[in-house]
């Protein structure tokens, strides 16, 4: 919802617009502000590169820049988008920005844009409280008005508005992001127009058009919106008028082929992650003690283990379980050990604790029960 | 990748460019070990040339297999920024949010092979699409800053690579490479494209037409899984903001499944991407092609024995799925064979072998006589011939040549008949002889395949095949034999064709028969129920005792014929004389090299130091602990007898007892309760060495105790 950008343009206010994700270190950020500042008023002059390492330098250079551009009499705006990133930089950056006016003694306003509440920003060293302004969510009415504004030149505004109405009816439940909705609207509009182009319906025949487009939109929600298939593929599908069933989405390819022992290792890891240690003896030894049936305990475990998530286990336990679930003897060769590491790089297992710990590394199994079932088959 | 770096074999056999430099030394190595004459230099040269042939062959295979995938990718890349090229100002383009075109490349879990794929991919792209390619690896990019640095470094350098004329430019870049941000990347891109534009105008080069005016910038993430979420997210967010100025295309190398994209990226980020999926060929298919092209052909004289092949395939299937490692193993086999077998000098094309036989030294002839398969051959001869073979070198040379020719013919026939048999067995239910031709190959190499139960059952199943299947199979077999190089198959082809025509005739006859049967049935319909039952019963009876139909007879004949072919041509290789020359059969060596077992090796070293030190004093029998062994061995053996927690004091006592036993009874004068300082120090050193090796670690549960990290004992 970065409409603020459009707010500054027409007003011809001197402003600097910076995305904090893009300029990921404080130095890059400060330099970018200065560069934009230098170029924002006099675009003809090629600016020279000035190194700016600390906030102190920034304040000094900032003053110079303001003086040289003759901006003393105007209010200068610095807009920081995705301001939550500022918290990741040096501790002094955020408080300093909040006191920029005081520090530079110039007429300057800092605007922080963020999707999270101010309470999460507050640094421990304390800072100047900004003036918080909440940007309300768009209601469905607003969305419709905004989306209908940009109608294609070939069709009337009413026609497009009707289309937007239908679109919102389908997508409003799942998506309220304006950009995404706009994107979807454009993607599916040609399909909506199809009956009109073919002459089967005129522009007012909304009911007929609705019938035509509705299943199509629903399909779009399941595929394009989730990025199961890409939008260019979707467009090609529309052109060919094929069923999207032919194109498998991303999540259709869930099957992973693994080497024989990797499968067993993964299964062993899963067992080690989700079974408590004391049941190992009962499950994996041939001559175990009597199974004490304590019903209460069992029920308690069953509900909890999968909800609690995987637990870490030591390497030895993994190998012990592996030996007991593989039919024939497994020699502990280097190949087996390297497979464990490659499972970690494939993110099927994850290492718990420090990476440099050589004695007794601990792992966690990160795959789901369904995945294990598919493998074990 | 760590997978290959652990095993011994991969260290020794680095790719060839290095070997080139040390060629002379390696040849010397060959010679020194085998003491004398035995043509070591020639063997080395043969080995080199053979390996080079095989290497180029495998590269060719790889290229062919990846062609389809790369073609798809190239066309995707061409399309991806076509809008960018046209710079349309249409309504749809204006309104649509620009997504970053992304190719998700699913490559399978054999991470070791990916490097080569990516290398050839970037080559293909460089030739066809764009000079601007950056390959990123997760280990180089722990943060977004490193990623940007790496990216810009690669992009700007690759530009230099393409036009190495502008050295000044390079200097400039290196001077102000401090600012690694997207803006500088964009300005760089603009300057570069502008420059090439102007160059094109001035020089009117035609060669540059292979790239467009503004080629896309391709960023390849080699191992998507290992990238941290934050780095990827940040990078995608940043680049999506500049997609209009910088035509970026991402390629994700994925080892597991494309689901990982959704796992790594939240929807707000993945909605900035326009992902298309590309899947590479599965590594198993790749392996089958490699085996098909390398082993089941007469092109290369070198062959793998059954056990060796089994070891290689097992490593592939059980451990890593890596074709690269398979080929490395194959290379090891070649080198080991030429190194250890003096007669391998004859393992070359038949034409060369003929020449080489004439120059064989007396020692080499003796070597031939020592071959077990040759001895068996000699025993089968009449006595005069035997004497001649054992005494005269010229005679043995003659015979060897003949035998080698035989062997060559055998290989030619073997391959075709094997393929033919595979056609039959691969379509049987439950695949008694295996689905893949490699399994069949192994079975045939192992022993006489027709004596196995599986073969019996598959023949039985083949006798129940229906006609259409049988006919198509026969046709396939005819094709195989016709295309094969063996000279003896003219008759076979004729015979098979004869079968085919018979089947055709049968079909025609059957149609006629059909008509008569139906008329018979009509007659039956008119009779009453009782009669009908009776006739049916009779029919049943007659069918049971009835002679086989013509079709069944023919089917039996076909199967019998195939059986006879198998018995004739699929004799296991180790029944052939002189098979030792071309077959590499010492699987134990290979297993030792490729399937390293560090834990076992460590245990043997500590438990039985004689095994490695070869010191006669260390040769100890059974479980007793020798005091002459190194300290660490004594400490290790003692610790095996303990439980999970080891009391250090007790351990020291035991250690000193064992060590003192060395000095014998004469040294028991010092008081026994006071441990010698030197022994104490030795003990402490040994224990810390054990800790370093990872057998024990200090424990906080009890004072003066250490915890064992391994389990099991004597």
mmCIF file of C-alpha atoms in Angstrom, chain A residues 19 21-25 27-28 31-32 35 49 81-82 85 88 150-153 160 179-180 182-183 186-187 189 225-233 235-236 249-251 253-262 315-316 319-320 323 331-339 341-342 345-348 359, chain B residues 1-3 6-7 79 83 91-92 94-97 99 104 109 111 144-145 148 178-183 225-226 230 234 237-238 241-242 255-262 264 267 270-277 279 282 284 315-321 594-600 697 709-711:
data_model
loop_
_atom_site.group_PDB
_atom_site.id
_atom_site.type_symbol
_atom_site.label_atom_id
_atom_site.label_comp_id
_atom_site.label_asym_id
_atom_site.label_seq_id
_atom_site.Cartn_x
_atom_site.Cartn_y
_atom_site.Cartn_z
ATOM 1 C CA UNK A 19 13.665 1.241 0.394
ATOM 2 C CA UNK A 21 15.547 -3.684 2.086
ATOM 3 C CA UNK A 22 17.406 -2.605 -0.968
ATOM 4 C CA UNK A 23 20.029 -0.621 0.880
ATOM 5 C CA UNK A 24 20.845 -3.241 3.407
ATOM 6 C CA UNK A 25 23.666 -1.594 5.283
ATOM 7 C CA UNK A 27 26.270 3.081 4.773
ATOM 8 C CA UNK A 28 24.467 2.218 1.598
ATOM 9 C CA UNK A 31 24.765 7.353 0.807
ATOM 10 C CA UNK A 32 21.673 6.656 -1.218
ATOM 11 C CA UNK A 35 22.730 10.927 -3.706
ATOM 12 C CA UNK A 49 30.375 9.966 -5.068
ATOM 13 C CA UNK A 81 10.047 2.243 3.102
ATOM 14 C CA UNK A 82 10.096 -1.130 4.897
ATOM 15 C CA UNK A 85 14.760 -3.230 8.414
ATOM 16 C CA UNK A 88 18.712 -4.769 11.920
ATOM 17 C CA UNK A 150 -7.767 1.982 -14.816
ATOM 18 C CA UNK A 151 -10.015 0.505 -17.430
ATOM 19 C CA UNK A 152 -8.672 -0.476 -20.827
ATOM 20 C CA UNK A 153 -9.260 2.075 -23.565
ATOM 21 C CA UNK A 160 -14.789 -3.091 -16.607
ATOM 22 C CA UNK A 179 -1.207 -5.112 -6.573
ATOM 23 C CA UNK A 180 -1.989 -8.789 -6.706
ATOM 24 C CA UNK A 182 -4.698 -5.797 -10.269
ATOM 25 C CA UNK A 183 -2.402 -8.386 -11.703
ATOM 26 C CA UNK A 186 -5.377 -8.093 -16.122
ATOM 27 C CA UNK A 187 -4.566 -11.755 -16.502
ATOM 28 C CA UNK A 189 -9.696 -9.940 -18.525
ATOM 29 C CA UNK A 225 -2.749 -17.119 -7.410
ATOM 30 C CA UNK A 226 -0.790 -19.753 -5.504
ATOM 31 C CA UNK A 227 1.950 -19.591 -8.125
ATOM 32 C CA UNK A 228 1.464 -23.229 -8.890
ATOM 33 C CA UNK A 229 1.810 -22.333 -12.520
ATOM 34 C CA UNK A 230 3.291 -19.117 -13.724
ATOM 35 C CA UNK A 231 1.233 -16.314 -15.156
ATOM 36 C CA UNK A 232 2.861 -16.588 -18.543
ATOM 37 C CA UNK A 233 1.918 -20.256 -18.666
ATOM 38 C CA UNK A 235 -1.775 -16.769 -20.523
ATOM 39 C CA UNK A 236 -0.599 -19.355 -22.979
ATOM 40 C CA UNK A 249 1.615 -27.356 -10.842
ATOM 41 C CA UNK A 250 4.685 -27.081 -8.712
ATOM 42 C CA UNK A 251 3.327 -29.082 -5.840
ATOM 43 C CA UNK A 253 5.985 -32.964 -8.254
ATOM 44 C CA UNK A 254 6.412 -33.863 -4.640
ATOM 45 C CA UNK A 255 8.035 -37.188 -5.192
ATOM 46 C CA UNK A 256 11.732 -37.249 -4.421
ATOM 47 C CA UNK A 257 13.880 -40.117 -5.567
ATOM 48 C CA UNK A 258 16.469 -41.059 -2.988
ATOM 49 C CA UNK A 259 19.200 -43.686 -2.886
ATOM 50 C CA UNK A 260 18.380 -46.858 -1.006
ATOM 51 C CA UNK A 261 20.214 -46.114 2.202
ATOM 52 C CA UNK A 262 19.217 -42.471 2.185
ATOM 53 C CA UNK A 315 23.923 -39.405 15.583
ATOM 54 C CA UNK A 316 24.457 -42.670 17.426
ATOM 55 C CA UNK A 319 22.649 -45.200 13.315
ATOM 56 C CA UNK A 320 21.374 -47.680 15.876
ATOM 57 C CA UNK A 323 20.935 -50.898 11.759
ATOM 58 C CA UNK A 331 28.787 -51.358 7.238
ATOM 59 C CA UNK A 332 29.312 -47.874 8.682
ATOM 60 C CA UNK A 333 31.176 -46.689 5.633
ATOM 61 C CA UNK A 334 32.061 -43.168 4.722
ATOM 62 C CA UNK A 335 29.297 -43.281 2.168
ATOM 63 C CA UNK A 336 26.672 -43.646 4.874
ATOM 64 C CA UNK A 337 28.056 -40.731 6.828
ATOM 65 C CA UNK A 338 28.301 -38.532 3.809
ATOM 66 C CA UNK A 339 24.703 -39.310 3.014
ATOM 67 C CA UNK A 341 25.459 -34.659 5.474
ATOM 68 C CA UNK A 342 23.900 -34.534 2.066
ATOM 69 C CA UNK A 345 22.168 -29.953 2.711
ATOM 70 C CA UNK A 346 18.960 -31.043 1.049
ATOM 71 C CA UNK A 347 17.140 -29.732 4.101
ATOM 72 C CA UNK A 348 15.505 -33.046 4.803
ATOM 73 C CA UNK A 359 31.544 -34.917 19.017
ATOM 74 C CA UNK B 1 30.410 -31.767 -2.421
ATOM 75 C CA UNK B 2 31.562 -33.702 0.565
ATOM 76 C CA UNK B 3 30.240 -36.976 -0.810
ATOM 77 C CA UNK B 6 35.516 -38.600 1.757
ATOM 78 C CA UNK B 7 36.419 -41.644 -0.250
ATOM 79 C CA UNK B 79 10.521 -15.523 -24.290
ATOM 80 C CA UNK B 83 8.181 -7.783 -23.651
ATOM 81 C CA UNK B 91 -2.721 -1.332 -21.429
ATOM 82 C CA UNK B 92 -2.142 -4.890 -20.255
ATOM 83 C CA UNK B 94 1.184 -1.228 -18.095
ATOM 84 C CA UNK B 95 -1.216 -2.661 -15.605
ATOM 85 C CA UNK B 96 0.357 -6.004 -14.967
ATOM 86 C CA UNK B 97 2.799 -6.177 -12.137
ATOM 87 C CA UNK B 99 7.150 -10.607 -12.279
ATOM 88 C CA UNK B 104 12.822 -23.942 -11.395
ATOM 89 C CA UNK B 109 19.328 -35.558 -5.419
ATOM 90 C CA UNK B 111 24.221 -33.125 -6.079
ATOM 91 C CA UNK B 144 22.533 -10.337 1.145
ATOM 92 C CA UNK B 145 25.676 -8.248 1.106
ATOM 93 C CA UNK B 148 25.378 -8.793 -4.114
ATOM 94 C CA UNK B 178 32.906 -0.678 -3.059
ATOM 95 C CA UNK B 179 29.341 0.275 -3.746
ATOM 96 C CA UNK B 180 27.558 -3.004 -4.189
ATOM 97 C CA UNK B 181 23.995 -1.972 -4.632
ATOM 98 C CA UNK B 182 21.361 -2.528 -7.223
ATOM 99 C CA UNK B 183 21.656 1.021 -8.491
ATOM 100 C CA UNK B 225 17.848 -25.637 -0.636
ATOM 101 C CA UNK B 226 20.875 -24.347 1.170
ATOM 102 C CA UNK B 230 16.139 -14.164 4.290
ATOM 103 C CA UNK B 234 15.606 -9.841 0.167
ATOM 104 C CA UNK B 237 12.258 -8.108 -3.333
ATOM 105 C CA UNK B 238 15.091 -5.857 -4.360
ATOM 106 C CA UNK B 241 11.682 -3.335 -7.838
ATOM 107 C CA UNK B 242 14.170 -2.868 -10.604
ATOM 108 C CA UNK B 255 17.619 -31.043 -5.732
ATOM 109 C CA UNK B 256 14.499 -32.272 -3.972
ATOM 110 C CA UNK B 257 11.092 -31.100 -5.116
ATOM 111 C CA UNK B 258 9.724 -27.775 -6.317
ATOM 112 C CA UNK B 259 7.711 -27.557 -3.123
ATOM 113 C CA UNK B 260 10.844 -26.152 -1.579
ATOM 114 C CA UNK B 261 10.111 -22.826 -3.244
ATOM 115 C CA UNK B 262 6.897 -22.513 -1.319
ATOM 116 C CA UNK B 264 11.361 -21.112 1.521
ATOM 117 C CA UNK B 267 3.483 -15.853 -0.647
ATOM 118 C CA UNK B 270 6.737 -15.833 -4.424
ATOM 119 C CA UNK B 271 4.021 -13.680 -5.958
ATOM 120 C CA UNK B 272 6.815 -11.569 -7.399
ATOM 121 C CA UNK B 273 8.032 -14.536 -9.399
ATOM 122 C CA UNK B 274 6.802 -16.106 -12.575
ATOM 123 C CA UNK B 275 7.950 -19.653 -12.033
ATOM 124 C CA UNK B 276 8.187 -22.303 -14.679
ATOM 125 C CA UNK B 277 9.265 -25.828 -13.987
ATOM 126 C CA UNK B 279 12.806 -31.301 -15.009
ATOM 127 C CA UNK B 282 16.388 -38.982 -13.844
ATOM 128 C CA UNK B 284 18.807 -43.791 -13.201
ATOM 129 C CA UNK B 315 27.297 -47.702 -4.716
ATOM 130 C CA UNK B 316 25.169 -45.853 -7.195
ATOM 131 C CA UNK B 317 21.828 -47.250 -6.109
ATOM 132 C CA UNK B 318 22.433 -47.491 -2.389
ATOM 133 C CA UNK B 319 24.482 -44.442 -1.721
ATOM 134 C CA UNK B 320 24.714 -41.512 -3.992
ATOM 135 C CA UNK B 321 22.823 -41.739 -7.293
ATOM 136 C CA UNK B 594 35.428 -46.546 -2.982
ATOM 137 C CA UNK B 595 33.616 -47.757 0.061
ATOM 138 C CA UNK B 596 35.883 -46.480 2.757
ATOM 139 C CA UNK B 597 34.926 -47.416 6.284
ATOM 140 C CA UNK B 598 36.673 -44.968 8.594
ATOM 141 C CA UNK B 599 35.235 -46.350 11.807
ATOM 142 C CA UNK B 600 36.249 -49.879 11.022
ATOM 143 C CA UNK B 697 34.495 -36.766 26.014
ATOM 144 C CA UNK B 709 30.905 -41.841 22.710
ATOM 145 C CA UNK B 710 30.901 -45.234 21.067
ATOM 146 C CA UNK B 711 29.159 -48.344 22.170
#
